[in-house]
């Protein structure tokens, strides 16, 4: 494959020829894959990938063999212009090629998301309680492990089904695990949260939407925070439902609801790259680990993607090219 | 009046005898004056007051003649226990008795609210645009003056009626003033905001509720913040209406909604008393001023209080005892 574009003239000055080694299937792409939206039939979908530099034509800081993460078209080989090069981040200083899937996981978007949402948006205080929804997912599982191993928080997770509950319980990262499939109303889920959180909930890492948000707000303590990261229960809806938000409790309980996206951390705009250094350190120390559901072959990407919404995946969904 | 309790034995060790000179009428009290709520007939209402120490019985840091602000029963004279003394704050270092009403205004709860909400919750960046509702009220007017004179922001205010619009326009603190009474839906108010805010709204200081919140969210920029301070449109409702909050825009626009109450600043828990020092400095420099609607006689307090909900007041409602 490489040989078809393997000549000096094909890579512009300041550009890179790269091979994509793994591509990610992430819930947020559902917002772009809609009949009325960004991607059209035969478009090449773009998303998070990790790969290796095959050729560098006078590019500052990049050489052949470097590993990278980035948002790129899902193509096995591609030439990056100077503009695109500015948007990828280097992985070589942290991992070798055998660990490349970390570039779309703990050292990629899910890592930046978990770090940003927990460390910078929620800002845990010692002894606090955190509730994490979609806790068996790539982001939720990482948040839980950091919450437990780095901050020592009281951690409550929700997930769907007995198998996932058992898996989370055995991870050692959770004090309580709630199977949300047992509940159909926010009031029921709130009761389960009250039972699981003897001191109430100080922080809610919101991945799901629907009854999760309203249940979490119902049990949120004074000075509680909600980091709004995802709404996976709503992505397949034609019209996502708005929440009912009562403003008065927000005031007299001094609570905060904050949306965020990983690009603020990946770009270095927030934290100047601290996220990847800290995550790599915690990875080396064994405080966090890769949790992956791997699919082989880029042609199988659609099945990996659909699995996200069927709750079939555990941890990061990785497609090996 | 004083003489009836003017003996050493009436003031316990560590206690104060104080005279209340001004009492405040604040919207938040509406939540306590309800058929099903805190105050019962013949209870003495408590709220923000300012006054003078008549006698101090071995109290650390307090002497006769000291001026104070605090939350106390609306009684002309009263004895404070050590516990109550811990909750009042000293005004003597900032003002003399002729300026005592500042103790329930710019150096009292409205000051702490405006400072906390603007400086610590919204955290303005140079060149940003702020929208302030109830901008003719005690808190809103103060927020506007700080936003303009201290931060140099682009300031949009809303208020009800032509007279208030003219008053705000003449204050020099607003780039645009919106008469909300011209609009009945959030969409209409949002259109007026779009016209008033050429670069969109970066911050919304929320005092009102109802259509204001939804209109402000509709025009809120990326990385926009909402400081939720009050909901005056809802306080007279038996059941305050919840907002419709769409979570997805909150995520992809990285927006924050944060409720807060002044007690966090007054107690020093946030900012360790910086609020009153900064506000006093800005007062001395002429950057902020007292805006008051004064009622004489504590027996007229109910009329002053009702005026808040009829939109009849300009600035701080002060009742002189």
Tab-separated table of N, CA and C in Angstrom, chain A residues 207-311:
chain	number	residue	atom	x	y	z
A	207	UNK	N	-22.107	10.760	31.588
A	207	UNK	CA	-21.865	10.217	30.255
A	207	UNK	C	-23.143	9.815	29.530
A	208	UNK	N	-24.260	9.843	30.220
A	208	UNK	CA	-25.420	9.101	29.743
A	208	UNK	C	-26.623	9.952	29.360
A	209	UNK	N	-27.012	10.889	30.210
A	209	UNK	CA	-28.245	11.653	29.987
A	209	UNK	C	-29.453	10.922	30.526
A	210	UNK	N	-30.639	11.344	30.061
A	210	UNK	CA	-31.883	10.703	30.484
A	210	UNK	C	-32.071	10.767	31.988
A	211	UNK	N	-32.507	9.638	32.579
A	211	UNK	CA	-32.830	9.657	34.011
A	211	UNK	C	-31.573	9.783	34.877
A	212	UNK	N	-30.405	9.466	34.303
A	212	UNK	CA	-29.178	9.568	35.086
A	212	UNK	C	-28.943	10.991	35.600
A	213	UNK	N	-29.100	11.970	34.710
A	213	UNK	CA	-28.822	13.360	35.082
A	213	UNK	C	-29.752	13.809	36.203
A	214	UNK	N	-31.043	13.549	36.036
A	214	UNK	CA	-32.004	14.025	37.032
A	214	UNK	C	-31.845	13.295	38.367
A	215	UNK	N	-31.519	12.009	38.313
A	215	UNK	CA	-31.288	11.257	39.557
A	215	UNK	C	-30.056	11.791	40.280
A	216	UNK	N	-28.998	12.059	39.519
A	216	UNK	CA	-27.760	12.549	40.141
A	216	UNK	C	-27.984	13.918	40.774
A	217	UNK	N	-28.702	14.803	40.070
A	217	UNK	CA	-28.966	16.130	40.631
A	217	UNK	C	-29.789	16.020	41.914
A	218	UNK	N	-30.691	15.032	41.951
A	218	UNK	CA	-31.562	14.887	43.122
A	218	UNK	C	-30.772	14.527	44.380
A	219	UNK	N	-29.614	13.909	44.224
A	219	UNK	CA	-28.836	13.497	45.401
A	219	UNK	C	-27.541	14.292	45.551
A	220	UNK	N	-27.393	15.336	44.746
A	220	UNK	CA	-26.138	16.090	44.743
A	220	UNK	C	-26.033	16.980	45.987
A	221	UNK	N	-24.900	16.904	46.653
A	221	UNK	CA	-24.651	17.668	47.875
A	221	UNK	C	-24.472	19.154	47.608
A	222	UNK	N	-24.463	19.919	48.682
A	222	UNK	CA	-24.040	21.316	48.601
A	222	UNK	C	-22.633	21.360	47.988
A	223	UNK	N	-22.399	22.367	47.168
A	223	UNK	CA	-21.125	22.534	46.464
A	223	UNK	C	-20.823	21.342	45.534
A	224	UNK	N	-21.880	20.643	45.120
A	224	UNK	CA	-21.715	19.536	44.187
A	224	UNK	C	-21.443	20.025	42.769
A	225	UNK	N	-20.753	19.176	41.995
A	225	UNK	CA	-20.416	19.525	40.605
A	225	UNK	C	-20.829	18.392	39.669
A	226	UNK	N	-21.270	18.788	38.483
A	226	UNK	CA	-21.584	17.828	37.435
A	226	UNK	C	-20.706	18.155	36.224
A	227	UNK	N	-19.884	17.198	35.803
A	227	UNK	CA	-19.111	17.361	34.564
A	227	UNK	C	-19.897	16.668	33.459
A	228	UNK	N	-20.396	17.461	32.504
A	228	UNK	CA	-21.232	16.902	31.449
A	228	UNK	C	-20.339	16.553	30.264
A	229	UNK	N	-20.146	15.256	30.104
A	229	UNK	CA	-19.173	14.738	29.137
A	229	UNK	C	-19.866	14.123	27.935
A	230	UNK	N	-20.936	13.376	28.170
A	230	UNK	CA	-21.616	12.673	27.086
A	230	UNK	C	-23.061	12.415	27.425
A	231	UNK	N	-23.797	11.959	26.419
A	231	UNK	CA	-25.246	11.758	26.546
A	231	UNK	C	-25.617	10.528	25.729
A	232	UNK	N	-24.927	9.400	26.010
A	232	UNK	CA	-25.050	8.281	25.063
A	232	UNK	C	-26.487	7.789	24.926
A	233	UNK	N	-27.327	7.976	25.946
A	233	UNK	CA	-28.710	7.516	25.830
A	233	UNK	C	-29.504	8.351	24.828
A	234	UNK	N	-28.956	9.508	24.450
A	234	UNK	CA	-29.705	10.427	23.589
A	234	UNK	C	-29.216	10.448	22.144
A	235	UNK	N	-28.032	9.867	21.880
A	235	UNK	CA	-27.435	10.037	20.550
A	235	UNK	C	-28.246	9.371	19.447
A	236	UNK	N	-29.009	8.349	19.806
A	236	UNK	CA	-29.814	7.690	18.784
A	236	UNK	C	-31.225	8.271	18.677
A	237	UNK	N	-31.504	9.336	19.452
A	237	UNK	CA	-32.815	9.980	19.377
A	237	UNK	C	-32.802	11.030	18.272
A	238	UNK	N	-33.924	11.132	17.562
A	238	UNK	CA	-34.032	12.190	16.553
A	238	UNK	C	-33.990	13.556	17.239
A	239	UNK	N	-34.669	13.661	18.366
A	239	UNK	CA	-34.700	14.911	19.132
A	239	UNK	C	-34.305	14.601	20.568
A	240	UNK	N	-33.029	14.861	20.941
A	240	UNK	CA	-32.649	14.612	22.333
A	240	UNK	C	-33.555	15.406	23.277
A	241	UNK	N	-33.979	14.749	24.352
A	241	UNK	CA	-34.874	15.403	25.324
A	241	UNK	C	-34.091	16.358	26.209
A	242	UNK	N	-34.637	17.548	26.453
A	242	UNK	CA	-33.971	18.437	27.416
A	242	UNK	C	-34.219	17.953	28.841
A	243	UNK	N	-33.309	18.346	29.745
A	243	UNK	CA	-33.509	18.071	31.160
A	243	UNK	C	-34.448	19.094	31.761
A	244	UNK	N	-35.086	18.711	32.861
A	244	UNK	CA	-35.778	19.665	33.723
A	244	UNK	C	-34.792	20.122	34.777
A	245	UNK	N	-34.446	21.379	34.753
A	245	UNK	CA	-33.463	21.882	35.712
A	245	UNK	C	-34.124	22.907	36.632
A	246	UNK	N	-34.142	22.616	37.910
A	246	UNK	CA	-34.680	23.575	38.881
A	246	UNK	C	-33.551	24.492	39.335
A	247	UNK	N	-33.746	25.778	39.137
A	247	UNK	CA	-32.652	26.723	39.391
A	247	UNK	C	-32.454	27.006	40.874
A	248	UNK	N	-33.534	27.011	41.650
A	248	UNK	CA	-33.386	27.410	43.053
A	248	UNK	C	-32.453	26.497	43.845
A	249	UNK	N	-32.577	25.161	43.742
A	249	UNK	CA	-31.607	24.320	44.457
A	249	UNK	C	-30.166	24.565	43.999
A	250	UNK	N	-30.009	24.855	42.711
A	250	UNK	CA	-28.677	25.162	42.185
A	250	UNK	C	-28.066	26.336	42.946
A	251	UNK	N	-28.911	27.333	43.255
A	251	UNK	CA	-28.445	28.525	43.975
A	251	UNK	C	-28.137	28.186	45.429
A	252	UNK	N	-29.151	27.681	46.164
A	252	UNK	CA	-28.930	27.570	47.611
A	252	UNK	C	-28.008	26.404	47.969
A	253	UNK	N	-27.760	25.510	47.016
A	253	UNK	CA	-26.756	24.471	47.250
A	253	UNK	C	-25.400	24.784	46.593
A	254	UNK	N	-25.289	25.934	45.957
A	254	UNK	CA	-24.026	26.334	45.296
A	254	UNK	C	-23.484	25.218	44.404
A	255	UNK	N	-24.320	24.761	43.488
A	255	UNK	CA	-23.917	23.653	42.615
A	255	UNK	C	-23.514	24.146	41.226
A	256	UNK	N	-22.719	23.328	40.558
A	256	UNK	CA	-22.177	23.713	39.253
A	256	UNK	C	-22.404	22.600	38.245
A	257	UNK	N	-22.842	22.970	37.046
A	257	UNK	CA	-23.012	22.022	35.942
A	257	UNK	C	-22.135	22.515	34.798
A	258	UNK	N	-21.203	21.699	34.346
A	258	UNK	CA	-20.229	22.207	33.375
A	258	UNK	C	-19.996	21.201	32.254
A	259	UNK	N	-20.234	21.645	31.034
A	259	UNK	CA	-19.931	20.832	29.866
A	259	UNK	C	-18.485	21.036	29.439
A	260	UNK	N	-17.910	20.036	28.800
A	260	UNK	CA	-16.512	20.168	28.378
A	260	UNK	C	-16.230	19.182	27.259
A	261	UNK	N	-15.195	19.474	26.475
A	261	UNK	CA	-14.747	18.532	25.445
A	261	UNK	C	-13.237	18.394	25.509
A	262	UNK	N	-12.777	17.210	25.114
A	262	UNK	CA	-11.368	16.869	25.294
A	262	UNK	C	-10.418	17.767	24.513
A	263	UNK	N	-10.900	18.385	23.429
A	263	UNK	CA	-9.982	19.153	22.584
A	263	UNK	C	-9.312	20.295	23.351
A	264	UNK	N	-9.979	20.809	24.380
A	264	UNK	CA	-9.357	21.875	25.180
A	264	UNK	C	-8.080	21.379	25.850
A	265	UNK	N	-8.037	20.098	26.214
A	265	UNK	CA	-6.847	19.524	26.858
A	265	UNK	C	-5.860	19.031	25.815
A	266	UNK	N	-6.366	18.372	24.754
A	266	UNK	CA	-5.484	17.832	23.722
A	266	UNK	C	-4.680	18.951	23.060
A	267	UNK	N	-5.347	20.092	22.840
A	267	UNK	CA	-4.663	21.224	22.197
A	267	UNK	C	-3.681	21.911	23.135
A	268	UNK	N	-3.768	21.589	24.425
A	268	UNK	CA	-2.894	22.251	25.390
A	268	UNK	C	-3.448	23.569	25.894
A	269	UNK	N	-4.617	23.972	25.385
A	269	UNK	CA	-5.216	25.243	25.813
A	269	UNK	C	-5.471	25.230	27.316
A	270	UNK	N	-5.939	24.088	27.818
A	270	UNK	CA	-6.057	23.916	29.264
A	270	UNK	C	-4.971	22.943	29.714
A	271	UNK	N	-4.114	23.386	30.615
A	271	UNK	CA	-3.164	22.491	31.262
A	271	UNK	C	-1.868	22.234	30.513
A	272	UNK	N	-1.738	22.771	29.314
A	272	UNK	CA	-0.475	22.684	28.566
A	272	UNK	C	0.122	21.284	28.502
A	273	UNK	N	-0.736	20.305	28.265
A	273	UNK	CA	-0.223	18.956	28.052
A	273	UNK	C	0.008	18.136	29.307
A	274	UNK	N	-0.377	18.697	30.457
A	274	UNK	CA	-0.201	17.954	31.711
A	274	UNK	C	-0.964	16.632	31.681
A	275	UNK	N	-2.094	16.613	30.988
A	275	UNK	CA	-2.947	15.415	30.991
A	275	UNK	C	-2.186	14.174	30.565
A	276	UNK	N	-1.413	14.270	29.454
A	276	UNK	CA	-0.786	13.060	28.908
A	276	UNK	C	0.398	12.636	29.773
A	277	UNK	N	1.095	13.612	30.350
A	277	UNK	CA	2.217	13.279	31.237
A	277	UNK	C	1.721	12.570	32.494
A	278	UNK	N	0.668	13.124	33.085
A	278	UNK	CA	0.126	12.503	34.304
A	278	UNK	C	-0.440	11.111	34.017
A	279	UNK	N	-1.189	10.992	32.919
A	279	UNK	CA	-1.791	9.696	32.597
A	279	UNK	C	-0.718	8.652	32.330
A	280	UNK	N	0.344	9.063	31.623
A	280	UNK	CA	1.426	8.120	31.348
A	280	UNK	C	2.105	7.680	32.642
A	281	UNK	N	2.311	8.633	33.552
A	281	UNK	CA	2.902	8.317	34.854
A	281	UNK	C	2.028	7.313	35.615
A	282	UNK	N	0.731	7.586	35.638
A	282	UNK	CA	-0.191	6.683	36.351
A	282	UNK	C	-0.236	5.307	35.678
A	283	UNK	N	-0.080	5.277	34.372
A	283	UNK	CA	-0.043	4.011	33.614
A	283	UNK	C	1.191	3.206	34.013
A	284	UNK	N	2.341	3.897	34.046
A	284	UNK	CA	3.590	3.238	34.442
A	284	UNK	C	3.520	2.727	35.878
A	285	UNK	N	2.859	3.521	36.731
A	285	UNK	CA	2.746	3.138	38.145
A	285	UNK	C	1.696	2.055	38.382
A	286	UNK	N	0.959	1.698	37.316
A	286	UNK	CA	-0.076	0.680	37.461
A	286	UNK	C	-1.374	1.199	38.059
A	287	UNK	N	-1.500	2.521	38.159
A	287	UNK	CA	-2.731	3.093	38.730
A	287	UNK	C	-3.877	3.069	37.723
A	288	UNK	N	-3.560	3.131	36.463
A	288	UNK	CA	-4.580	2.980	35.419
A	288	UNK	C	-4.072	1.946	34.417
A	289	UNK	N	-5.004	1.345	33.712
A	289	UNK	CA	-4.609	0.343	32.727
A	289	UNK	C	-5.500	0.474	31.498
A	290	UNK	N	-5.072	-0.172	30.421
A	290	UNK	CA	-5.892	-0.176	29.211
A	290	UNK	C	-6.998	-1.217	29.378
A	291	UNK	N	-8.213	-0.831	29.093
A	291	UNK	CA	-9.358	-1.746	29.071
A	291	UNK	C	-9.892	-1.675	27.653
A	292	UNK	N	-9.778	-2.743	26.875
A	292	UNK	CA	-10.111	-2.639	25.455
A	292	UNK	C	-11.000	-3.764	24.962
A	293	UNK	N	-11.874	-3.429	24.028
A	293	UNK	CA	-12.580	-4.418	23.233
A	293	UNK	C	-12.076	-4.228	21.797
A	294	UNK	N	-11.325	-5.209	21.303
A	294	UNK	CA	-10.616	-5.033	20.029
A	294	UNK	C	-11.357	-5.714	18.880
A	295	UNK	N	-11.499	-4.999	17.776
A	295	UNK	CA	-12.031	-5.553	16.535
A	295	UNK	C	-10.912	-5.522	15.498
A	296	UNK	N	-10.743	-6.609	14.764
A	296	UNK	CA	-9.679	-6.645	13.756
A	296	UNK	C	-10.239	-6.242	12.399
A	297	UNK	N	-9.527	-5.349	11.693
A	297	UNK	CA	-9.887	-4.998	10.319
A	297	UNK	C	-10.767	-3.770	10.228
A	298	UNK	N	-10.321	-2.792	9.460
A	298	UNK	CA	-11.056	-1.523	9.375
A	298	UNK	C	-12.438	-1.736	8.771
A	299	UNK	N	-12.581	-2.836	7.959
A	299	UNK	CA	-13.885	-3.111	7.344
A	299	UNK	C	-14.937	-3.485	8.383
A	300	UNK	N	-14.484	-3.826	9.583
A	300	UNK	CA	-15.425	-4.186	10.647
A	300	UNK	C	-15.759	-3.019	11.584
A	301	UNK	N	-15.276	-1.823	11.228
A	301	UNK	CA	-15.504	-0.646	12.065
A	301	UNK	C	-16.995	-0.418	12.362
A	302	UNK	N	-17.875	-0.544	11.362
A	302	UNK	CA	-19.304	-0.281	11.653
A	302	UNK	C	-19.864	-1.169	12.759
A	303	UNK	N	-19.418	-2.425	12.820
A	303	UNK	CA	-19.924	-3.321	13.870
A	303	UNK	C	-19.399	-2.898	15.243
A	304	UNK	N	-18.151	-2.470	15.260
A	304	UNK	CA	-17.573	-1.976	16.513
A	304	UNK	C	-18.329	-0.735	16.977
A	305	UNK	N	-18.654	0.123	16.021
A	305	UNK	CA	-19.353	1.369	16.343
A	305	UNK	C	-20.738	1.086	16.923
A	306	UNK	N	-21.468	0.194	16.258
A	306	UNK	CA	-22.832	-0.120	16.699
A	306	UNK	C	-22.820	-0.739	18.104
A	307	UNK	N	-21.754	-1.474	18.415
A	307	UNK	CA	-21.682	-2.127	19.726
A	307	UNK	C	-21.739	-1.115	20.872
A	308	UNK	N	-21.272	0.119	20.598
A	308	UNK	CA	-21.271	1.157	21.633
A	308	UNK	C	-22.673	1.438	22.146
A	309	UNK	N	-23.635	1.418	21.202
A	309	UNK	CA	-24.992	1.833	21.554
A	309	UNK	C	-25.830	0.650	22.034
A	310	UNK	N	-25.263	-0.544	21.846
A	310	UNK	CA	-25.939	-1.733	22.356
A	310	UNK	C	-25.383	-2.133	23.716
A	311	UNK	N	-24.448	-1.310	24.219
A	311	UNK	CA	-23.873	-1.599	25.527
A	311	UNK	C	-23.058	-2.880	25.527
